[in-house]
Coordinates of C-alpha atoms in Angstrom, one line a residue:
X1 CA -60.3 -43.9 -48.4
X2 CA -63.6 -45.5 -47.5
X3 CA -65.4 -44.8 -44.6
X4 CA -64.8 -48.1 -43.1
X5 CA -61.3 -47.1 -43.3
X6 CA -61.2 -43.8 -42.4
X7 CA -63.2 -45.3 -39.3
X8 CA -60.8 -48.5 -38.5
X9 CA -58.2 -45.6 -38.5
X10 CA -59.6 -43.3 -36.0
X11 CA -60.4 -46.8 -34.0
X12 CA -56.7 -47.5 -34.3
X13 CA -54.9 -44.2 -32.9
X14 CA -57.6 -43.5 -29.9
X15 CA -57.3 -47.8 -29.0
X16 CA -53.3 -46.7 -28.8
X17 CA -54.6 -43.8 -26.5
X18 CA -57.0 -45.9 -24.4
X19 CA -54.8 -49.1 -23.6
X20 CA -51.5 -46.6 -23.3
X21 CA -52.7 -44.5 -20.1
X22 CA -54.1 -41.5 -21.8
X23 CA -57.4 -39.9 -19.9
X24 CA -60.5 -40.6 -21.3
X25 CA -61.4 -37.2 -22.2
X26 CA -57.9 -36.9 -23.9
X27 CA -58.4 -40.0 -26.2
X28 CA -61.9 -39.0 -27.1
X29 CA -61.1 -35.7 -28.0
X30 CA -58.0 -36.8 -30.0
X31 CA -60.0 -39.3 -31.8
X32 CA -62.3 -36.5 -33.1
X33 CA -59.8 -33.8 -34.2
X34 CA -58.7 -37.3 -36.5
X35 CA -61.9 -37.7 -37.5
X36 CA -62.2 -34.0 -38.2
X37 CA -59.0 -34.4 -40.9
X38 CA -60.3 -37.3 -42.0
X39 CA -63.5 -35.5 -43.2
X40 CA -65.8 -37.7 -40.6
X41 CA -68.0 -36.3 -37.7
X42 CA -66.0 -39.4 -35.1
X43 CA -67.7 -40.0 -31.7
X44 CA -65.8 -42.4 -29.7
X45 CA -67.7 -44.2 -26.7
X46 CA -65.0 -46.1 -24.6
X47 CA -66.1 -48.9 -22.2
X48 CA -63.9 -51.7 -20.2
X49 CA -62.9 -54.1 -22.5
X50 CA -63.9 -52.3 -25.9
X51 CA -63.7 -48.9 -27.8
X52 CA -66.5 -48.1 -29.7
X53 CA -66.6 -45.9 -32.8
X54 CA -69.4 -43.6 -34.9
X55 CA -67.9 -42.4 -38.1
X56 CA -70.4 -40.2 -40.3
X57 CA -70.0 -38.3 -43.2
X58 CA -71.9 -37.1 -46.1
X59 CA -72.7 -40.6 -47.2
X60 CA -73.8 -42.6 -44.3
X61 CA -72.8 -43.8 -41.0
X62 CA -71.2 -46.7 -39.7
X63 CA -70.5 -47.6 -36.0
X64 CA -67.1 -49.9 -35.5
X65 CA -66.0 -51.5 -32.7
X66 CA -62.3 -53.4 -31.2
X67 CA -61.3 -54.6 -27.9
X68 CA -59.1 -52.5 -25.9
X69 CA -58.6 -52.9 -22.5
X70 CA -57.2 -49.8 -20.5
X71 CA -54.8 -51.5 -18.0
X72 CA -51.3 -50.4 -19.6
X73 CA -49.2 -47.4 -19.3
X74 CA -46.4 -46.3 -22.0
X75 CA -46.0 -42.7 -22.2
X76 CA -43.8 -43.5 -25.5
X77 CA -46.5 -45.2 -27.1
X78 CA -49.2 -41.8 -26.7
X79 CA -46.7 -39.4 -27.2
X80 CA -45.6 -40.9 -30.3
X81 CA -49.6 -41.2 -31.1
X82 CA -50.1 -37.7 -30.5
X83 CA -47.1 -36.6 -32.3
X84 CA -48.1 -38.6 -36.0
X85 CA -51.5 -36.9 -35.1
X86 CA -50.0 -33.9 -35.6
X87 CA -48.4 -35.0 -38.4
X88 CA -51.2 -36.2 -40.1
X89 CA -53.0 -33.0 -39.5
X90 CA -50.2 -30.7 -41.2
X91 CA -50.4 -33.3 -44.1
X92 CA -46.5 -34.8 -43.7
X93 CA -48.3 -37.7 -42.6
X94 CA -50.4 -39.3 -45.6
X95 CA -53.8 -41.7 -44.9
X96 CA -52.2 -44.6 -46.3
X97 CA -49.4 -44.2 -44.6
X98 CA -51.2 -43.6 -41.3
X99 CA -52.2 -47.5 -40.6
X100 CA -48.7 -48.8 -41.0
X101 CA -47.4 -46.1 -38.7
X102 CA -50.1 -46.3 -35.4
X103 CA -49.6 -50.5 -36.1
X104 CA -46.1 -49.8 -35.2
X105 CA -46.5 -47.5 -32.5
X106 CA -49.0 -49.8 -30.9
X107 CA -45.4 -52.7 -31.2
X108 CA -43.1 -50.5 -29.9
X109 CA -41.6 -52.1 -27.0
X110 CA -41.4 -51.0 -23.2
X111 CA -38.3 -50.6 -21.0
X112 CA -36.0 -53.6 -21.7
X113 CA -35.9 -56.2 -19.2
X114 CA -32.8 -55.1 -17.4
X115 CA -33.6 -51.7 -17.3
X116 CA -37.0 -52.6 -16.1
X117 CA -35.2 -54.5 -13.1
X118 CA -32.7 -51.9 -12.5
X119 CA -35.5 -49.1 -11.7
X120 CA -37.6 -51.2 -9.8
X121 CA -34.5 -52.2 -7.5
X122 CA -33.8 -48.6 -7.2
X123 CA -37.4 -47.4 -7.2
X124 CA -38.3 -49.7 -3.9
X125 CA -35.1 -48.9 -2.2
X126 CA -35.6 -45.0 -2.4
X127 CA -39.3 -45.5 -0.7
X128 CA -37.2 -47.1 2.1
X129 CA -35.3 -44.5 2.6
X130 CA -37.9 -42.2 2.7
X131 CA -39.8 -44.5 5.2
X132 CA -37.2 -44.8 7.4
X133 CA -34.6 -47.7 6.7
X134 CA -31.7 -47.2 9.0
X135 CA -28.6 -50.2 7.6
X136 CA -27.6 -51.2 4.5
X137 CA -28.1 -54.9 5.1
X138 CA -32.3 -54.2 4.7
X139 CA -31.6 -51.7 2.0
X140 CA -30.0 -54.8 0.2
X141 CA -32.7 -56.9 0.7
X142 CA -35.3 -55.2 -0.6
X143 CA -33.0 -54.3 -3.8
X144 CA -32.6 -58.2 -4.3
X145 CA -36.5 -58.8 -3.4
X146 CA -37.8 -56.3 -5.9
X147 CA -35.2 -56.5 -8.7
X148 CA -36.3 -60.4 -8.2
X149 CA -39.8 -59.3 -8.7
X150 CA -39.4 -57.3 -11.5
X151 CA -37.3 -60.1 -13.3
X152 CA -40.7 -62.6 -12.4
X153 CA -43.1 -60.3 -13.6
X154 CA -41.7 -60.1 -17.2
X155 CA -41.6 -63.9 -17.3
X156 CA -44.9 -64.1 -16.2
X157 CA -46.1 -62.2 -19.0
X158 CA -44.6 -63.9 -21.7
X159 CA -46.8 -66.9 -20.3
X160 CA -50.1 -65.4 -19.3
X161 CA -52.2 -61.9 -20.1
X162 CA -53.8 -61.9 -16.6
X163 CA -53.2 -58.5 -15.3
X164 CA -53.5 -59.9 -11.6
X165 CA -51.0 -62.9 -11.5
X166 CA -48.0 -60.6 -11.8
X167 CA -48.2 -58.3 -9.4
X168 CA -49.3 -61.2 -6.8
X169 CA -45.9 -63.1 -7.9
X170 CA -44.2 -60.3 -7.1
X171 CA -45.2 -59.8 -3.9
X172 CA -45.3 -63.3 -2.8
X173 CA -41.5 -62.7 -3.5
X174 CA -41.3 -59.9 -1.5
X175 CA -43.3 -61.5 1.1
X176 CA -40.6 -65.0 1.6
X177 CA -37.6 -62.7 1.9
X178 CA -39.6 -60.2 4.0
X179 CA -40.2 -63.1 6.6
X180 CA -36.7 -64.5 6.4
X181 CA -35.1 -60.9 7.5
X182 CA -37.8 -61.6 10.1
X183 CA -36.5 -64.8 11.1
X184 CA -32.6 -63.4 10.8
X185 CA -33.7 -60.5 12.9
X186 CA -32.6 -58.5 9.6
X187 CA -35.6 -56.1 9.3
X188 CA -37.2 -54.3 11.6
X189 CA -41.3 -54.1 13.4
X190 CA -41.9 -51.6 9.7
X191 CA -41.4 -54.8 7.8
X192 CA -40.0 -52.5 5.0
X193 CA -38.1 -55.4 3.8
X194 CA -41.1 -57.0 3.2
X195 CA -43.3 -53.9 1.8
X196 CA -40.8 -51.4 0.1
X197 CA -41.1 -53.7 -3.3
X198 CA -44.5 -54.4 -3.0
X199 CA -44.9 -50.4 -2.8
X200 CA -43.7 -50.3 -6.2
X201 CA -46.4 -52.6 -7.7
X202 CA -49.0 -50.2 -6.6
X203 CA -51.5 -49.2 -9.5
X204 CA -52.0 -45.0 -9.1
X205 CA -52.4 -43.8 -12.5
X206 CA -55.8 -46.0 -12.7
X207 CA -56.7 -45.0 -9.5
X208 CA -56.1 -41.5 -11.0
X209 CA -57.9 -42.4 -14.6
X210 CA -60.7 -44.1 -12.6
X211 CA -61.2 -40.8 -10.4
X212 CA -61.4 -38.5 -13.4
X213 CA -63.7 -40.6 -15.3
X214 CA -66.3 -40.0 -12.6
X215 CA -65.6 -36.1 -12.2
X216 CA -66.8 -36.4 -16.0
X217 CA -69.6 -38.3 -15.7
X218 CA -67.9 -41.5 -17.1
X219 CA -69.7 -43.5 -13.9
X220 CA -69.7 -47.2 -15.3
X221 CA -65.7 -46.5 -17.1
X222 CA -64.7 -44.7 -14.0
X223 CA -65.8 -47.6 -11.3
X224 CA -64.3 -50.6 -13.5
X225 CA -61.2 -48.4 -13.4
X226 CA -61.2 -48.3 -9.8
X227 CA -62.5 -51.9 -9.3
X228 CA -59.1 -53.6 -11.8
X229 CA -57.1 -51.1 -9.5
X230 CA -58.3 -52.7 -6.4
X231 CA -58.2 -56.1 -7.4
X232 CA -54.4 -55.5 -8.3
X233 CA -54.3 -54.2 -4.6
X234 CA -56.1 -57.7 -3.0
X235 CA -53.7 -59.3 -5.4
X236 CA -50.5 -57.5 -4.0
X237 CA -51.3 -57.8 -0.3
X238 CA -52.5 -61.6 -0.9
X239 CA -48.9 -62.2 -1.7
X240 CA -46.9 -60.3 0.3
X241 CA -49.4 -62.2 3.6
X242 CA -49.4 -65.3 1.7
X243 CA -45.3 -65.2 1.6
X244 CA -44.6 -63.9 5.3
X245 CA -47.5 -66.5 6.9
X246 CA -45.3 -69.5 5.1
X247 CA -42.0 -68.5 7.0
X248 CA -44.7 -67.6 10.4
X249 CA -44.2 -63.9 9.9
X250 CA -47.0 -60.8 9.9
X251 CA -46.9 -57.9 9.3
X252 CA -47.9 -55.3 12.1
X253 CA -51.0 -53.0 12.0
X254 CA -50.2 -49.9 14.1
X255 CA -46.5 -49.5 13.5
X256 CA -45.5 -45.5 12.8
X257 CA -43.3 -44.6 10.4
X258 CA -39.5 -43.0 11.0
X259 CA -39.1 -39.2 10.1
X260 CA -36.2 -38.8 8.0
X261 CA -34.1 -35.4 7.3
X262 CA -35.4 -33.5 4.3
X263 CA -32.3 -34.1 1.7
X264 CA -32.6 -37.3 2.0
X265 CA -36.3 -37.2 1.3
X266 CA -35.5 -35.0 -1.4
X267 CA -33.3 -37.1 -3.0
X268 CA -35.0 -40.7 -2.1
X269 CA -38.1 -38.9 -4.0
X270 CA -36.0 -38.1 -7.1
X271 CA -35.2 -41.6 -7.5
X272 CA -38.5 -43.1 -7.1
X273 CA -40.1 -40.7 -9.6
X274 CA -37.3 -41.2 -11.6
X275 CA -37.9 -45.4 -11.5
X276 CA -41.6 -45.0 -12.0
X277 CA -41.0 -42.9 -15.4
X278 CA -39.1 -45.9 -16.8
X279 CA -41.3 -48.1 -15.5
X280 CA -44.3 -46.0 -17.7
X281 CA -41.5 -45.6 -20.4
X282 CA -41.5 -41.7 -20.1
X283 CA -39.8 -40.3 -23.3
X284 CA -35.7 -39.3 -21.8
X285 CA -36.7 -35.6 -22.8
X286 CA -39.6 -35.1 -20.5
X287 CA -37.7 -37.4 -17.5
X288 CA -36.5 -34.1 -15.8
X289 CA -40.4 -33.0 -15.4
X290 CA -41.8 -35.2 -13.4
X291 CA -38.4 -35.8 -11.2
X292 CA -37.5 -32.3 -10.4
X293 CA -41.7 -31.8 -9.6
X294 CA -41.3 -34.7 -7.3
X295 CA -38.6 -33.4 -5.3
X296 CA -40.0 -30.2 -5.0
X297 CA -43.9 -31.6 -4.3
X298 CA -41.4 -33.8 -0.9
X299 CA -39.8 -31.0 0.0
X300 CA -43.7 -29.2 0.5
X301 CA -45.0 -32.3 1.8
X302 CA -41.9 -32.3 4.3
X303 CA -42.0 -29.2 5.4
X304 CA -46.0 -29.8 6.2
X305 CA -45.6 -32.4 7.9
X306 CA -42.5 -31.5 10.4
X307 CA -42.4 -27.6 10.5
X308 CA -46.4 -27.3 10.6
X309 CA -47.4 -30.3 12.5
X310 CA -49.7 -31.2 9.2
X311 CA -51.1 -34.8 9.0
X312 CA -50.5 -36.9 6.5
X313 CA -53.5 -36.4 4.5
X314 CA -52.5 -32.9 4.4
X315 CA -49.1 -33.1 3.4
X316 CA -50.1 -35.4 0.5
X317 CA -52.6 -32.4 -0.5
X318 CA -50.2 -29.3 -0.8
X319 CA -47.8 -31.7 -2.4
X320 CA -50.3 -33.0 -5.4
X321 CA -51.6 -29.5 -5.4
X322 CA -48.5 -28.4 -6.5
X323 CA -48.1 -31.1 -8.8
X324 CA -50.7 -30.5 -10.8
X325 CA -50.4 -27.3 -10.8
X326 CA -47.3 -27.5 -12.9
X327 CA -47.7 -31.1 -14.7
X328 CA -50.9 -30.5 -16.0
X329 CA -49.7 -27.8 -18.4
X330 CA -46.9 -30.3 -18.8
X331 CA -48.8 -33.3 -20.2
X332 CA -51.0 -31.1 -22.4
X333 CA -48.1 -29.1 -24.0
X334 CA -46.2 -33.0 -24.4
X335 CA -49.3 -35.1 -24.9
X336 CA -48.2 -36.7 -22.0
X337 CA -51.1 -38.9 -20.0
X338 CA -51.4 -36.6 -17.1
X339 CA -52.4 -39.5 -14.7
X340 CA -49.2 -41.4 -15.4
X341 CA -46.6 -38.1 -14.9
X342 CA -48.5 -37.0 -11.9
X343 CA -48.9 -40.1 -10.4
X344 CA -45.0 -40.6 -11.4
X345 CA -44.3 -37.2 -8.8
X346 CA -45.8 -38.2 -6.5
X347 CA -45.7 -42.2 -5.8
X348 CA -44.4 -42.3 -2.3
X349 CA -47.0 -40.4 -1.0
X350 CA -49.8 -43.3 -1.7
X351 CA -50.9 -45.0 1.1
X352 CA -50.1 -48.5 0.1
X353 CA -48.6 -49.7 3.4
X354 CA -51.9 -48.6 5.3
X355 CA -53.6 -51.0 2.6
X356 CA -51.4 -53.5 3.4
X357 CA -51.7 -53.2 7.6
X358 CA -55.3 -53.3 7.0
X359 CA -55.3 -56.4 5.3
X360 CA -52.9 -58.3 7.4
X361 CA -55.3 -56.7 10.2
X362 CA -58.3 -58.2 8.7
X363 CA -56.6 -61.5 8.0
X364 CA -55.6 -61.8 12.0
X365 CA -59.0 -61.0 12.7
X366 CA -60.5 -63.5 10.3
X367 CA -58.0 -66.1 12.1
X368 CA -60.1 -65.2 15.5
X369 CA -56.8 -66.3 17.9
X370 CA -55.8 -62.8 17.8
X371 CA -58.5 -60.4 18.1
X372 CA -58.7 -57.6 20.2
X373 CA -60.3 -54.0 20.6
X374 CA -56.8 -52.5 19.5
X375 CA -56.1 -54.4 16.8
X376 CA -59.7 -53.5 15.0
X377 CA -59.2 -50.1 16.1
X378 CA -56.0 -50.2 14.3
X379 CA -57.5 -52.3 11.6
X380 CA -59.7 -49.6 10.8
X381 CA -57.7 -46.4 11.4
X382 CA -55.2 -47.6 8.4
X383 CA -58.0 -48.6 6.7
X384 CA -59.4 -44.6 7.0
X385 CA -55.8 -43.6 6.5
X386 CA -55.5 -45.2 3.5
X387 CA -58.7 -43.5 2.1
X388 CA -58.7 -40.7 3.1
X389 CA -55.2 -39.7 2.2
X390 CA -56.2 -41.0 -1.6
X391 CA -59.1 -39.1 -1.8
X392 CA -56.6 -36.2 -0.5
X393 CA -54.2 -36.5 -3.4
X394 CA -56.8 -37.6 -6.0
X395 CA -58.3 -34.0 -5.6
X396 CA -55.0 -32.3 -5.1
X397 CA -53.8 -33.5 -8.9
X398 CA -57.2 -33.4 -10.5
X399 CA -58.6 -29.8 -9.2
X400 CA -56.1 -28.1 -11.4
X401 CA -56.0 -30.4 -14.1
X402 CA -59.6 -29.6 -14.1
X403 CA -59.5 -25.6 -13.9
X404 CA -56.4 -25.5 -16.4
X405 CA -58.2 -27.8 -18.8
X406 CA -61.5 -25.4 -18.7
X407 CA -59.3 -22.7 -19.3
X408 CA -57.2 -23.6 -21.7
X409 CA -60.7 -24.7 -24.0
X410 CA -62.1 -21.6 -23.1
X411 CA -59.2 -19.3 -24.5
X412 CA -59.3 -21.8 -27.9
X413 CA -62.6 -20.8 -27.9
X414 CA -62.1 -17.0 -28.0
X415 CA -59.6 -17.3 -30.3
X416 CA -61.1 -19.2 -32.7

């Protein structure tokens, strides 16, 4: 092979990486151990929008470049690129073979539409459970409203590639048939009609990406990660306001959550983590992973927060501590992305209904009819909420991801 295409092939496999969910420091490292078998000194330089290449061997040097954005996650596609890395590297995987196999790795579809529909139905029902819904008749509302979503959201993107326009559907959806069990007196002052399948839109693994690409020193790849992972938040709360103001709802800013009993936390938690895998199309031999870490990481968080009189910020700490604790070794024995399992475990913890009070609070207080000293006091204390308790859980999955990762390349290093 030349170089240019031992190059366009290490381009290929870490571009599966980079727009698949894998952590930066993952696909880089990947890309070089290819480059290594390919007899090249790789150096992969990702940026928002592109991956960038330098192949060198013992003839020249030639830098290649492709557009990749990293706003996708499908645990099938990496583990599958992982897995024909390995292959390639114990020679049952030949170099010209190698192209055609990553080409159709990069194809390989996601969860099937009903499937798709099926876990965000069950996903958004389980979070209203564990936030408190008390009759069936909301429970079934929000499993119409976010199976509805779901359904939108893959017809959406056989029409349009804007990564914003989706998730804003979606929660416009959620938003109408939040306000009409408002109208019905069919939900009650938590709205969870209205936010339970917006909950599920809620981008954490590139909140959790973003967060580690700053820890390494990634600033510009780490603050457009954060920034798309915003805007997807603006774009989820513009709906869900947008689609209670037409039917006259809102949605409160100072309402407190119900307490539930911890089995059925438990077992609400299970399904969620269990709906976000298919949504990230988690292989069927690693589901049991993340679910059973999930239910363990609520029952922690639980007990935190209703035998120790822990805050909420706390509870999310022990229980992503935990998590990462025992995913991290996880994702790097299964070449899973660590930021998609984790997050995965632990999805019902993430503040996105204090994102979405604060916005409906800012909104009433752009309106000017109903401003008041509580309501920016309330305004602001989900807004705090909100960051603090991601900050919280961003440091209790990454700081042992972090220490297990050093360790791990300093015992390869002894060895070796």
């Amino acid at each position: 092979m030349t170089l240019e295409e031992r190059s366009s092939l290490v381009l290929a496999f870490a571009r599966v990486f980079y727009v698949n969910g894998q952590a930066t420091e993952q696909t880089v490292a990947a890309a070089e151990q290819l480059g290594r078998a390919l007899g090249l000194r790789a150096k992969i330089m990702p940026r928002w929008g592109e991956l960038l290449v330098q192949a060198e061997d013992k003839d020249g040097r030639l830098i290649s470049q492709v557009a990749a954005d990293p706003t996708g996650v499908n645990m099938e596609r990496v583990a599958s690129t992982a897995r024909a890395i390995q292959e390639f590297d114990a020679g049952r995987l030949l170099p010209e073979a190698a192209m055609g196999a990553i080409a159709a790795i990069s194809r390989a579809p996601p969860a099937p539409t009903w499937l798709f529909t099926l876990a965000a139905a069950a996903g958004a029902v389980a979070l209203s459970v564990i936030f408190g819904v008390e009759h069936p008749v909301p429970a079934g509302l929000i499993l119409v409203s976010a199976a509805a979503g779901a359904v939108l959201r893959r017809a959406v993107a056989r029409y349009s590639a804007n990564v914003l326009i989706q998730p804003f559907c979606a929660a416009l959806i959620a938003g109408v048939v939040g306000a009409l069990a408002v109208r019905y007196q069919l939900s009650s002052s938590l709205r969870l009609v209205a936010v339970c399948p917006c909950m599920v839109l809620v981008p954490g693994p590139h909140v959790l990406n973003g967060a580690l690409d700053l820890i390494n020193g990634r600033i510009h790849l780490g603050a457009a990660r954060l920034i798309y992972a915003g805007l997807v938040v603006v774009a989820i709360s513009t709906g869900l306001l947008l689609g209670l103001a037409l039917l006259g709802a809102s949605l409160p800013v100072d309402e407190a959550g119900r307490a539930v009993p911890l089995w059925q936390d438990v077992i609400a938690a299970g399904v969620a983590v269990a709906s976000y895998s298919v949504f990230f199309s988690t292989p069927l031999n690693m589901l049991p992973w993340p679910v059973a870490t999930g239910m363990v990481a609520h029952a922690l968080r639980w007990a935190t927060l209703t035998l120790f009189g822990a805050g909420a910020a706390t509870g999310a700490f022990v229980a992503c501590l935990t998590v990462g604790l025992i995913l991290t070794p996880v994702a790097r024995r299964s070449h899973m992305p660590f930021a998609a399992i984790g997050f995965a475990a632990v999805v019902s913890m993430m503040p996105g209904v204090f994102l979405f009070r604060m916005a409906s609070g800012l909104v009433q207080m752009a309106g000017g009819s109903q401003t008041s000293l509580e309501l920016i006091s309330a305004t602001i204390a989900d807004g705090m909420t909100a960051m603090i308790i991601t900050l919280t859980m961003s440091f209790g999955l990454i700081t042992p991801k972090l220490a297990i990762d050093y360790l791990s390349e300093r015992w390869t290093q002894t060895k070796s």
